[in-house]
Coordinates of C-alpha atoms and ligand atoms in Angstrom, one line a residue:
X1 CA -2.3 -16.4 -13.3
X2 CA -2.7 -12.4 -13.1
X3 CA -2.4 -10.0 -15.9
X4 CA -2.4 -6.3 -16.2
X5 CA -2.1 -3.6 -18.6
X6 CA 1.0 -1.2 -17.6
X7 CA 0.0 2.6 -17.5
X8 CA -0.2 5.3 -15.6
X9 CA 1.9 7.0 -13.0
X10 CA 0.0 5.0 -10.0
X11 CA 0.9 1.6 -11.8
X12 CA 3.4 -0.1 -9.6
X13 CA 5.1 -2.8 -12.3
X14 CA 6.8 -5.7 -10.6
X15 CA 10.6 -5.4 -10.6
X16 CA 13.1 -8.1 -11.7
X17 CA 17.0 -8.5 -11.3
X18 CA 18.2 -9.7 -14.4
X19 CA 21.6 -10.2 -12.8
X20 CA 22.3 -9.5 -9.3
X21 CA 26.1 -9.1 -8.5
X22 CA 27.3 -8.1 -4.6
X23 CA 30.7 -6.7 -5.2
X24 CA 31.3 -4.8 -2.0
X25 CA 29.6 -3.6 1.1
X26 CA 29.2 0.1 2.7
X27 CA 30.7 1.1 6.4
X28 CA 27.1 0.8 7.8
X29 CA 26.4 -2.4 6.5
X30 CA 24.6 -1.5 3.1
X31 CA 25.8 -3.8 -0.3
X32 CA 27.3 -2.9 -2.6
X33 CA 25.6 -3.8 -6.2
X34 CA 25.8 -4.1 -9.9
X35 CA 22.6 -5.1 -11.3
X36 CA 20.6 -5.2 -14.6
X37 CA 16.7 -4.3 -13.4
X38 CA 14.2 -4.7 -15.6
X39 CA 10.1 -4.2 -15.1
X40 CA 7.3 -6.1 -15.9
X41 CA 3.9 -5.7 -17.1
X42 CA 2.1 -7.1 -14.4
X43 CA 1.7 -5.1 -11.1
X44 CA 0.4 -2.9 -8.5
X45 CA -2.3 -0.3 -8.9
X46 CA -1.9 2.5 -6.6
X47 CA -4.8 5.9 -6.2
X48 CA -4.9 8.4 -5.0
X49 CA -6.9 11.8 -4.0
X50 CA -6.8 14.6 -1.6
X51 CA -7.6 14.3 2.0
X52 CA -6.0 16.3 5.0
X53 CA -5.4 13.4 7.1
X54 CA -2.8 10.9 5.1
X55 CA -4.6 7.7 5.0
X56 CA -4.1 3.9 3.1
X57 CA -6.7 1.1 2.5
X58 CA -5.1 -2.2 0.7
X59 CA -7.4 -4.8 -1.5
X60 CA -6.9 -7.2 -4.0
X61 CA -5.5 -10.5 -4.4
X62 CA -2.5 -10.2 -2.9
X63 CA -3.6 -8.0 0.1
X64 CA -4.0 -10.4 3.0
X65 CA -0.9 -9.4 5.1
X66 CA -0.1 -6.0 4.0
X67 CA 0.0 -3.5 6.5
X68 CA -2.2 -0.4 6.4
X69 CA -0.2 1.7 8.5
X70 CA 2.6 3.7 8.8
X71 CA 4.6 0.4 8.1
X72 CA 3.5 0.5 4.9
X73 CA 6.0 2.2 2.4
X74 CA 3.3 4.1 0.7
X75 CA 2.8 5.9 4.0
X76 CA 6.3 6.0 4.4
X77 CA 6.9 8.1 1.2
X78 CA 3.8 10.6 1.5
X79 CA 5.5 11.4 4.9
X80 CA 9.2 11.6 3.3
X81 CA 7.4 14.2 1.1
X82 CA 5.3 16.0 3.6
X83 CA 2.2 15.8 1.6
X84 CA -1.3 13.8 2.1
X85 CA -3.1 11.9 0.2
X86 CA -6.3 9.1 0.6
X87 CA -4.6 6.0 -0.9
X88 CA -6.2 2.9 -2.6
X89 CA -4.1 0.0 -3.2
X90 CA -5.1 -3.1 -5.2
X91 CA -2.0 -5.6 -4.6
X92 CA -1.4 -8.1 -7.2
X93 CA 2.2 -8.6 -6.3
X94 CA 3.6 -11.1 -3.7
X95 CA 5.3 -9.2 -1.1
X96 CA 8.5 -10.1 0.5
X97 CA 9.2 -11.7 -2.5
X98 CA 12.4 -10.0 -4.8
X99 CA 10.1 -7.9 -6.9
X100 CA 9.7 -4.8 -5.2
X101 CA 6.1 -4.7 -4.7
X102 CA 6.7 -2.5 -2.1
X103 CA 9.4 -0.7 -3.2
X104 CA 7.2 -0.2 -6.7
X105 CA 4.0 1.3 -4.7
X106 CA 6.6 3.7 -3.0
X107 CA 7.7 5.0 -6.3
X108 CA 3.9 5.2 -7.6
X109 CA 3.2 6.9 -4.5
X110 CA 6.1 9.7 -4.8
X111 CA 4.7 10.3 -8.4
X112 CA 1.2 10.3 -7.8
X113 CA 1.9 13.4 -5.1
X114 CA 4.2 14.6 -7.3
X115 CA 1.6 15.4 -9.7
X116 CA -0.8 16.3 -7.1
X117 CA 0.8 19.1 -5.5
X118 CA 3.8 19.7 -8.3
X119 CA 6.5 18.8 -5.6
X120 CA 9.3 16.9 -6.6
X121 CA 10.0 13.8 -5.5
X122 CA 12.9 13.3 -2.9
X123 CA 16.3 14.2 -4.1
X124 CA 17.4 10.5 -1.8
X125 CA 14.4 8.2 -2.4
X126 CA 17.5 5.2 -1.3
X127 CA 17.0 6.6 1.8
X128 CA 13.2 5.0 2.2
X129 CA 14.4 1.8 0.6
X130 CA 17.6 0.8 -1.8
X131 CA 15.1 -0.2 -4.6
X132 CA 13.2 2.8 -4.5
X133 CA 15.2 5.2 -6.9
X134 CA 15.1 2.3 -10.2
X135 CA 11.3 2.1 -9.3
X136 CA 10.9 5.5 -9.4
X137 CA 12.3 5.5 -12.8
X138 CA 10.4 2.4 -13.6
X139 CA 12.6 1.3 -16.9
X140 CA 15.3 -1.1 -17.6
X141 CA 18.8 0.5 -15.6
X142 CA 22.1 -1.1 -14.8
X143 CA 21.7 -0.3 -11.3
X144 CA 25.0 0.5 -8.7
X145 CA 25.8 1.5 -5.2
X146 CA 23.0 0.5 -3.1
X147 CA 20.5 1.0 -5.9
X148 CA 20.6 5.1 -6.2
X149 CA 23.2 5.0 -9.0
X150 CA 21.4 3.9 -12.4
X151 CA 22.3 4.3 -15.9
X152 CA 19.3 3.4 -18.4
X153 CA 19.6 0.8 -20.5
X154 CA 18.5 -0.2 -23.9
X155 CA 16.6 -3.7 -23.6
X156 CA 14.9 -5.8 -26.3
X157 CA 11.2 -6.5 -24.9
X158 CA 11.9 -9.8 -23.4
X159 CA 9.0 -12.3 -22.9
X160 CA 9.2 -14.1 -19.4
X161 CA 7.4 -16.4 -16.6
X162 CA 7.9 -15.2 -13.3
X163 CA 7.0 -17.6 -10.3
X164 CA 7.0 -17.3 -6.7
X165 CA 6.4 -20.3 -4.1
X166 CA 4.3 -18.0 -1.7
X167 CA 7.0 -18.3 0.7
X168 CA 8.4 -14.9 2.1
X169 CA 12.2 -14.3 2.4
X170 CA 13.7 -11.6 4.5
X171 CA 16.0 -9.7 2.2
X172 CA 18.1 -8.4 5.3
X173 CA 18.7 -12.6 6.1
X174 CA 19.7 -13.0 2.7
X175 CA 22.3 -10.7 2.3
X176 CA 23.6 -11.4 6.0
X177 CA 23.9 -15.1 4.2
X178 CA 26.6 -14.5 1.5
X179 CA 29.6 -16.1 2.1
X180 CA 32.2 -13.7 -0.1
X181 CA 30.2 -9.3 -0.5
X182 CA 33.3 -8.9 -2.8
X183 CA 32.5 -10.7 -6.0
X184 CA 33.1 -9.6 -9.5
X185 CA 30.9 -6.9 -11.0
X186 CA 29.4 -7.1 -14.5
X187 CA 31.7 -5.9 -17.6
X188 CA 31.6 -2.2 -17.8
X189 CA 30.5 -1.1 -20.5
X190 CA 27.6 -3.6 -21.2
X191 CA 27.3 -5.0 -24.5
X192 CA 24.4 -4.1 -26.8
X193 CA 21.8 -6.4 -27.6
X194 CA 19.8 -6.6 -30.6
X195 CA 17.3 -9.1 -29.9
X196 CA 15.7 -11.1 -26.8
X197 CA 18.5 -14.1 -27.9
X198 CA 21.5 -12.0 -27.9
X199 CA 20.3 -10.3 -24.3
X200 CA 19.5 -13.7 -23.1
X201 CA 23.2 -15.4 -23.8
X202 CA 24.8 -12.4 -22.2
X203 CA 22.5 -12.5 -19.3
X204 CA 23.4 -16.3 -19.2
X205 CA 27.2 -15.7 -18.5
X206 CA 26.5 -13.5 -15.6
X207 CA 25.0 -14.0 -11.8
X208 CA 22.1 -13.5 -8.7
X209 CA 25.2 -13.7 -6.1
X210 CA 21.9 -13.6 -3.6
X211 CA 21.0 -16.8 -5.3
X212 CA 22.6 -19.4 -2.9
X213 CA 21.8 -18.1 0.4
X214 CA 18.5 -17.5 -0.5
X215 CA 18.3 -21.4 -1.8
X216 CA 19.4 -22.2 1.9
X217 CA 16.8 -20.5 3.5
X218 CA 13.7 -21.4 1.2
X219 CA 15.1 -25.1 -0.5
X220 CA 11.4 -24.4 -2.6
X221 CA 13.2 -22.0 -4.6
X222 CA 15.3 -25.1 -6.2
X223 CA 11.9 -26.6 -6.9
X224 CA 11.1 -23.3 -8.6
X225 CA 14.0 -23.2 -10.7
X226 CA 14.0 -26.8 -11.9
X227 CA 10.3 -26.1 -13.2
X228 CA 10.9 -23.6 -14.9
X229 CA 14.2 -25.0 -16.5
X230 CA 11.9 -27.8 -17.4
X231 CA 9.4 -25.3 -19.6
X232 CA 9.7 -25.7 -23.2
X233 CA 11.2 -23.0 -25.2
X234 CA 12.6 -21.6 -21.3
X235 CA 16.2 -19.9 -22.5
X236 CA 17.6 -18.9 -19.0
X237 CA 15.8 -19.4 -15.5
X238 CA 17.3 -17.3 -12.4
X239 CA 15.9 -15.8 -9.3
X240 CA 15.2 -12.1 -8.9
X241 CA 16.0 -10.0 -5.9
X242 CA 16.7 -12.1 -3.0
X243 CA 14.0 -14.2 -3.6
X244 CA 12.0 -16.2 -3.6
X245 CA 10.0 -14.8 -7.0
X246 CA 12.4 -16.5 -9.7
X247 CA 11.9 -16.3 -13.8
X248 CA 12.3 -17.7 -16.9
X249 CA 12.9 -15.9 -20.2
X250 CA 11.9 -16.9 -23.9
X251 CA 12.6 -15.9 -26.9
X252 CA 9.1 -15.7 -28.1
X253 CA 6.0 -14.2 -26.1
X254 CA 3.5 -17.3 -27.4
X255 CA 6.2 -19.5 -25.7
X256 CA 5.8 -17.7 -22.2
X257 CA 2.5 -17.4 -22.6
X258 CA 2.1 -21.4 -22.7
X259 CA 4.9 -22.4 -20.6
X260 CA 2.9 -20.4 -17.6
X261 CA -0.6 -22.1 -18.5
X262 CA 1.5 -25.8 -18.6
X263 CA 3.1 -24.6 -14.7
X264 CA -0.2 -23.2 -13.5
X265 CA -2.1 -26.4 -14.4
X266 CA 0.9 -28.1 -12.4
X267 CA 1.5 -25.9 -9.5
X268 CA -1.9 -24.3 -8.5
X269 CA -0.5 -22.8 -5.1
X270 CA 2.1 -20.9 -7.0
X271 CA 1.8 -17.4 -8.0
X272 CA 2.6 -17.6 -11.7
X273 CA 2.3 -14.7 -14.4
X274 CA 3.1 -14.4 -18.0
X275 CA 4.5 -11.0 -18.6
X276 CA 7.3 -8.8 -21.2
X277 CA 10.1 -7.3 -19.2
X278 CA 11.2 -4.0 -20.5
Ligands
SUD301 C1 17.9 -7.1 -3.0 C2 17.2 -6.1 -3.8 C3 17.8 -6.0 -5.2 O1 17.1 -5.1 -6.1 O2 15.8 -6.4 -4.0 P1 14.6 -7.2 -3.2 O3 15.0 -8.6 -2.9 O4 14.3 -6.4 -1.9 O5 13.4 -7.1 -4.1 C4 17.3 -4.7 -3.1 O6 18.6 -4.2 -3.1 C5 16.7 -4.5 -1.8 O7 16.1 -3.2 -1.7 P2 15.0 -2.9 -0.6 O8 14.0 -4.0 -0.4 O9 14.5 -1.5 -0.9 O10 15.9 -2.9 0.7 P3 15.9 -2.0 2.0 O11 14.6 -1.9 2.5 O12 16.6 -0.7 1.7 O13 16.9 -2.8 2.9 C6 16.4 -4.0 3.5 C7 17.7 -4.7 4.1 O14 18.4 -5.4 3.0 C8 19.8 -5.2 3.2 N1 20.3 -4.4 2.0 C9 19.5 -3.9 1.1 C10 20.0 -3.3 0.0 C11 21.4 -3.2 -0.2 N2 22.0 -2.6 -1.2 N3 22.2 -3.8 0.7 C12 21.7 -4.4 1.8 O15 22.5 -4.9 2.7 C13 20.0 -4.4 4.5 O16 20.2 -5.4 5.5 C14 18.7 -3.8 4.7 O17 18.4 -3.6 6.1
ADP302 N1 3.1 -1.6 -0.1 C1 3.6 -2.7 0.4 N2 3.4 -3.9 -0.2 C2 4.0 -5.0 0.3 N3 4.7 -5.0 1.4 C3 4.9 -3.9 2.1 C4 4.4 -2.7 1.6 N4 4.8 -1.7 2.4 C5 5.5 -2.3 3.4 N5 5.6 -3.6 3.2 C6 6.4 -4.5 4.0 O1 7.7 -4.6 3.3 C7 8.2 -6.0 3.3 C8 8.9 -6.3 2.0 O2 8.0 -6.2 0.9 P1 8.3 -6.1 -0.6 O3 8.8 -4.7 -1.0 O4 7.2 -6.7 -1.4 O5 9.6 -7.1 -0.7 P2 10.9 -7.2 -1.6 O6 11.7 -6.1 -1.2 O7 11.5 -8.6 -1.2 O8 10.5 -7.2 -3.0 C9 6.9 -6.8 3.5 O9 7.2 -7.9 4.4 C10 5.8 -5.9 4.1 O10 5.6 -6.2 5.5

């Protein structure tokens, strides 16, 4: 299990897709999206400090695999902002994995420099990577278009188990594996919610379109889903992003907390974390 506390502009908080609806898709091949994001409190840590020569070095417990290079996203956005910067980053997220770990360390890089030289951060950040902009922002949106059109939203903290299988899915392969890219987009506007019950039977009506392709690809991800299903006091269980990282929501955080000690004991080569999406 992994746990963090969530401050700080270099904190790079997993990223979860509530709801995940493909109603469309763009001329060059981009979806189209309608999604409710929320963030978690477990997640990346991200430094940073002046050097002349941009430069990345990646530890932690999720590190093995991550590129150091100019593959890596946190490169990638120093150079979309012409600035440099010697970079430390502790992973704790899975990558590849429908949380945006990369996508989240992009955003912490952006506002790391940001402070650091009083820049502003790119006025197209989708242009790096469609999650990019709602990480930037790093608060629960109703994300649009490819991901750079968000409205906030007002969420009840809503306790949660999130789970991934440690196997990667390409999110490129998932998308090219929907069978209909015109579904149904959420109700506009969204209904308000009170508490974590009223968000979680609204949430229960709608859908992760990516859901089924991504089930082909990586069968585990039923597994996944079933467990969680299986947790007492689990309200809703669905898979974020396009997988394979899925969660569970409860109504109260002693509940999650529990339900991801009963999974761990159960499923030690999962990565499992008890967190409060807000
Ligand atoms: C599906 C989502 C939902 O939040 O999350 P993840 O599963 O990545 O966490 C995102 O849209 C992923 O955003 P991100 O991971 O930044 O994607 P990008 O690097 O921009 O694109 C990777 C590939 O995914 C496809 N893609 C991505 C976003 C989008 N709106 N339409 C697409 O078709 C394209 O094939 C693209 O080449
Ligand atoms: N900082 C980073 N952390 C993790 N993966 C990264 C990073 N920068 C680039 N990548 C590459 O991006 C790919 C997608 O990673 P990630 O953003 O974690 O996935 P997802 O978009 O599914 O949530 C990985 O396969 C990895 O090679």
């Amino acid at each position: 299990m992994t746990l963090l506390s969530k401050t700080g502009p270099g904190f790079a908080p997993a990223k979860i897709n509530l709801t995940l609806h493909v109603t469309g898709q763009r001329g060059d091949g981009f979806h189209l999206l309608d999604s409710i994001v929320a963030f978690a409190d477990v997640g990346d840590r991200l430094s940073a400090r002046p050097a002349p020569v941009p430069s990345l070095r990646v530890h932690g417990p999720m590190a093995a695999g991550v590129p150091e290079d100019g593959r890596n996203l946190v490169l990638k956005a120093a150079a979309a902002m012409g600035a440099s910067a010697a970079f430390t980053l502790e992973k704790h997220l899975p990558a590849a994995a429908g949380i945006g770990g990369g996508s989240s360390d992009a955003a912490a890089a952006l506002r790391l420099l940001s402070a650091m030289t009083g820049q502003s951060p790119p006025d197209h950040p989708e242009v790096l990577g469609a999650d990019i902009p709602v990480c930037l922002m790093a608060r629960a949106a109703r994300m649009r278009g490819i991901g750079e059109v968000l409205s906030p939203l007002a969420l009840p903290p809503l306790p949660a188990v999130l789970v991934n299988p440690r196997v990667e899915v390409p999110t490129g392969a998932v998308f090219a594996g929907l069978a209909r890219k015109d579904n149904a987009p959420m109700p506009d506007p969204l209904p308000t919610f009170d508490d974590p019950r009223q968000a979680i039977a609204f949430l229960a009506t709608q859908r992760n379109d990516l859901e089924p392709p991504a089930r082909q690809a990586q069968p585990v991800i039923d597994e996944v889903l079933t467990a969680l299903r299986a947790l007492p006091g689990a309200a809703l269980a669905r898979m974020s992003g396009s997988g394979a990282t899925c969660f569970a929501l409860f109504e109260r955080p002693d509940d999650a907390t529990e339900a991801a000690r009963l999974l761990a004991a159960a499923h030690t080569g999962w990565w499992i974390a008890p967190t409060c999406l807000s």
